[in-house]
Every structure is written in C-alpha cells, then in structure tokens.
Amino acid sequence: MNAGNRSLTVWSIGAVLLGTAATLMLWLSPVSAAEVELPLSEGAVQWGFIAAALATGLSSLGAGIAVAAVGSAAIGTLAEKPELLGRALIMVGLAEGIAIYGLIVSILILNRII
C-alpha cells in the first residue's frame, strides 16, 4: 500500500467516524427530541417574510448571472470542441443549483415562521 492510498484510507475512516459520532450526538440529544414553541412577534414574522423573499430573489439573481457567464463560455467551447457537451451541461446545471438552494432556504424560513 503506497502513501497516497494510506492517506486516503485514513481520511476516509476519519470521515466515517466523525459522521457517526455527529449522528449519535444528534440522535441522543434531548434538545433535538423536544419541540420548543416560541411565540414570534409580529415584527419577527415580517422580517421572516422579507428574509425569505431576499433569499429567493438574490439567489435567483446570482444564478442568472452565473448561468449567463457559464452558458456563454459553454457555447464558445462547444463551437470548438463538441465532445465537451456533457461537461458544459454539468457546469450550467451547477450554476442553476444556486437558485434551488435559495428556494430551499426560503421554504425553511417560511416553515419556521408560519
């Protein structure tokens, strides 16, 4: 076993142990099992709606800018090397994922305040 494989094995085992420890800590924690209902003031609900709107809007704006940059570069690349279509589509898909992350965050915010 060479040094590169040994290092990868050590990091893999460490990641598995860390993930298992974190899962057990969350699973056995009494705080995660208890539902704590805190009443929210009217101002907190309003700020929650603003935060959800900003999360969706700004992430969509960022995704649009990223897709514009990556998409134009992908078209230029495909004009020269058509065999790179798969890689170009993956890059455009990663740029579009930014908007999905913003939508997920806004759904989590709205679930918390409603």
XYZ file of C-alpha atoms in Angstrom:
114
model
C 0.000 0.000 0.000
C 1.597 3.266 -1.070
C 1.492 6.538 0.866
C -1.309 8.059 -1.261
C -3.697 5.151 -0.680
C -2.825 5.024 3.011
C -3.581 8.725 3.408
C -6.892 8.347 1.568
C -7.828 5.388 3.761
C -7.034 7.306 6.948
C -9.093 10.306 5.799
C -11.999 8.051 4.788
C -12.038 6.238 8.121
C -11.807 9.562 9.963
C -14.733 10.972 7.986
C -16.854 7.902 8.710
C -16.047 8.059 12.434
C -16.764 11.792 12.584
C -20.056 11.369 10.749
C -21.085 8.505 13.024
C -20.207 10.500 16.143
C -22.145 13.545 14.943
C -25.177 11.384 14.094
C -25.132 9.733 17.513
C -24.789 13.082 19.280
C -27.792 14.481 17.424
C -29.810 11.320 17.841
C -29.205 11.039 21.563
C -29.574 14.753 22.298
C -32.646 15.587 24.386
C -32.889 19.028 22.783
C -33.482 17.603 19.308
C -36.323 15.438 20.598
C -38.142 18.285 22.369
C -40.306 20.620 20.342
C -39.832 24.128 21.642
C -42.556 26.533 20.578
C -41.572 30.157 20.966
C -44.176 32.757 20.133
C -42.986 35.117 17.425
C -43.803 38.779 17.485
C -45.413 40.480 14.505
C -42.118 42.178 13.639
C -40.278 38.856 13.607
C -42.826 37.414 11.182
C -42.471 40.444 8.896
C -38.679 40.142 8.918
C -39.055 36.429 8.218
C -41.082 37.162 5.087
C -38.524 39.733 3.979
C -35.699 37.242 4.584
C -37.499 34.553 2.559
C -38.087 36.966 -0.302
C -34.457 38.105 -0.260
C -33.172 34.525 -0.159
C -35.205 33.586 -3.222
C -34.654 36.815 -5.142
C -30.935 37.230 -4.585
C -30.158 33.566 -5.202
C -32.131 33.702 -8.461
C -30.272 36.845 -9.468
C -26.937 35.209 -8.676
C -27.932 32.085 -10.590
C -28.899 34.193 -13.587
C -25.538 35.942 -13.588
C -23.705 32.622 -13.192
C -25.696 30.924 -15.966
C -25.064 33.881 -18.273
C -21.313 33.653 -17.745
C -21.065 29.871 -17.789
C -23.556 29.445 -20.627
C -21.767 31.801 -22.976
C -18.428 30.149 -22.193
C -20.005 26.726 -22.747
C -21.358 27.746 -26.159
C -17.923 29.048 -27.132
C -16.331 25.819 -26.011
C -18.861 23.676 -27.870
C -18.162 25.586 -31.079
C -14.550 24.441 -30.878
C -14.926 21.013 -29.229
C -18.418 19.448 -29.494
C -17.332 16.430 -27.425
C -17.360 18.604 -24.273
C -21.179 18.865 -24.250
C -21.572 16.781 -21.086
C -19.096 18.833 -19.094
C -20.665 22.088 -20.283
C -24.129 20.939 -19.228
C -22.819 19.965 -15.788
C -21.329 23.430 -15.288
C -24.567 25.142 -16.329
C -26.517 22.827 -14.007
C -24.240 23.689 -11.091
C -24.823 27.376 -11.736
C -28.600 26.819 -11.758
C -28.335 24.992 -8.436
C -27.731 28.317 -6.688
C -31.367 29.294 -7.250
C -32.568 25.962 -5.876
C -30.522 26.458 -2.701
C -32.112 29.898 -2.211
C -35.572 28.415 -2.685
C -34.860 25.716 -0.105
C -33.646 28.326 2.392
C -36.766 30.437 1.862
C -39.002 27.380 2.369
C -37.182 26.606 5.621
C -37.630 30.223 6.787
C -41.331 30.186 5.925
C -41.837 26.849 7.724
C -40.260 28.356 10.814
C -42.433 31.489 10.946
C -45.800 30.139 9.817
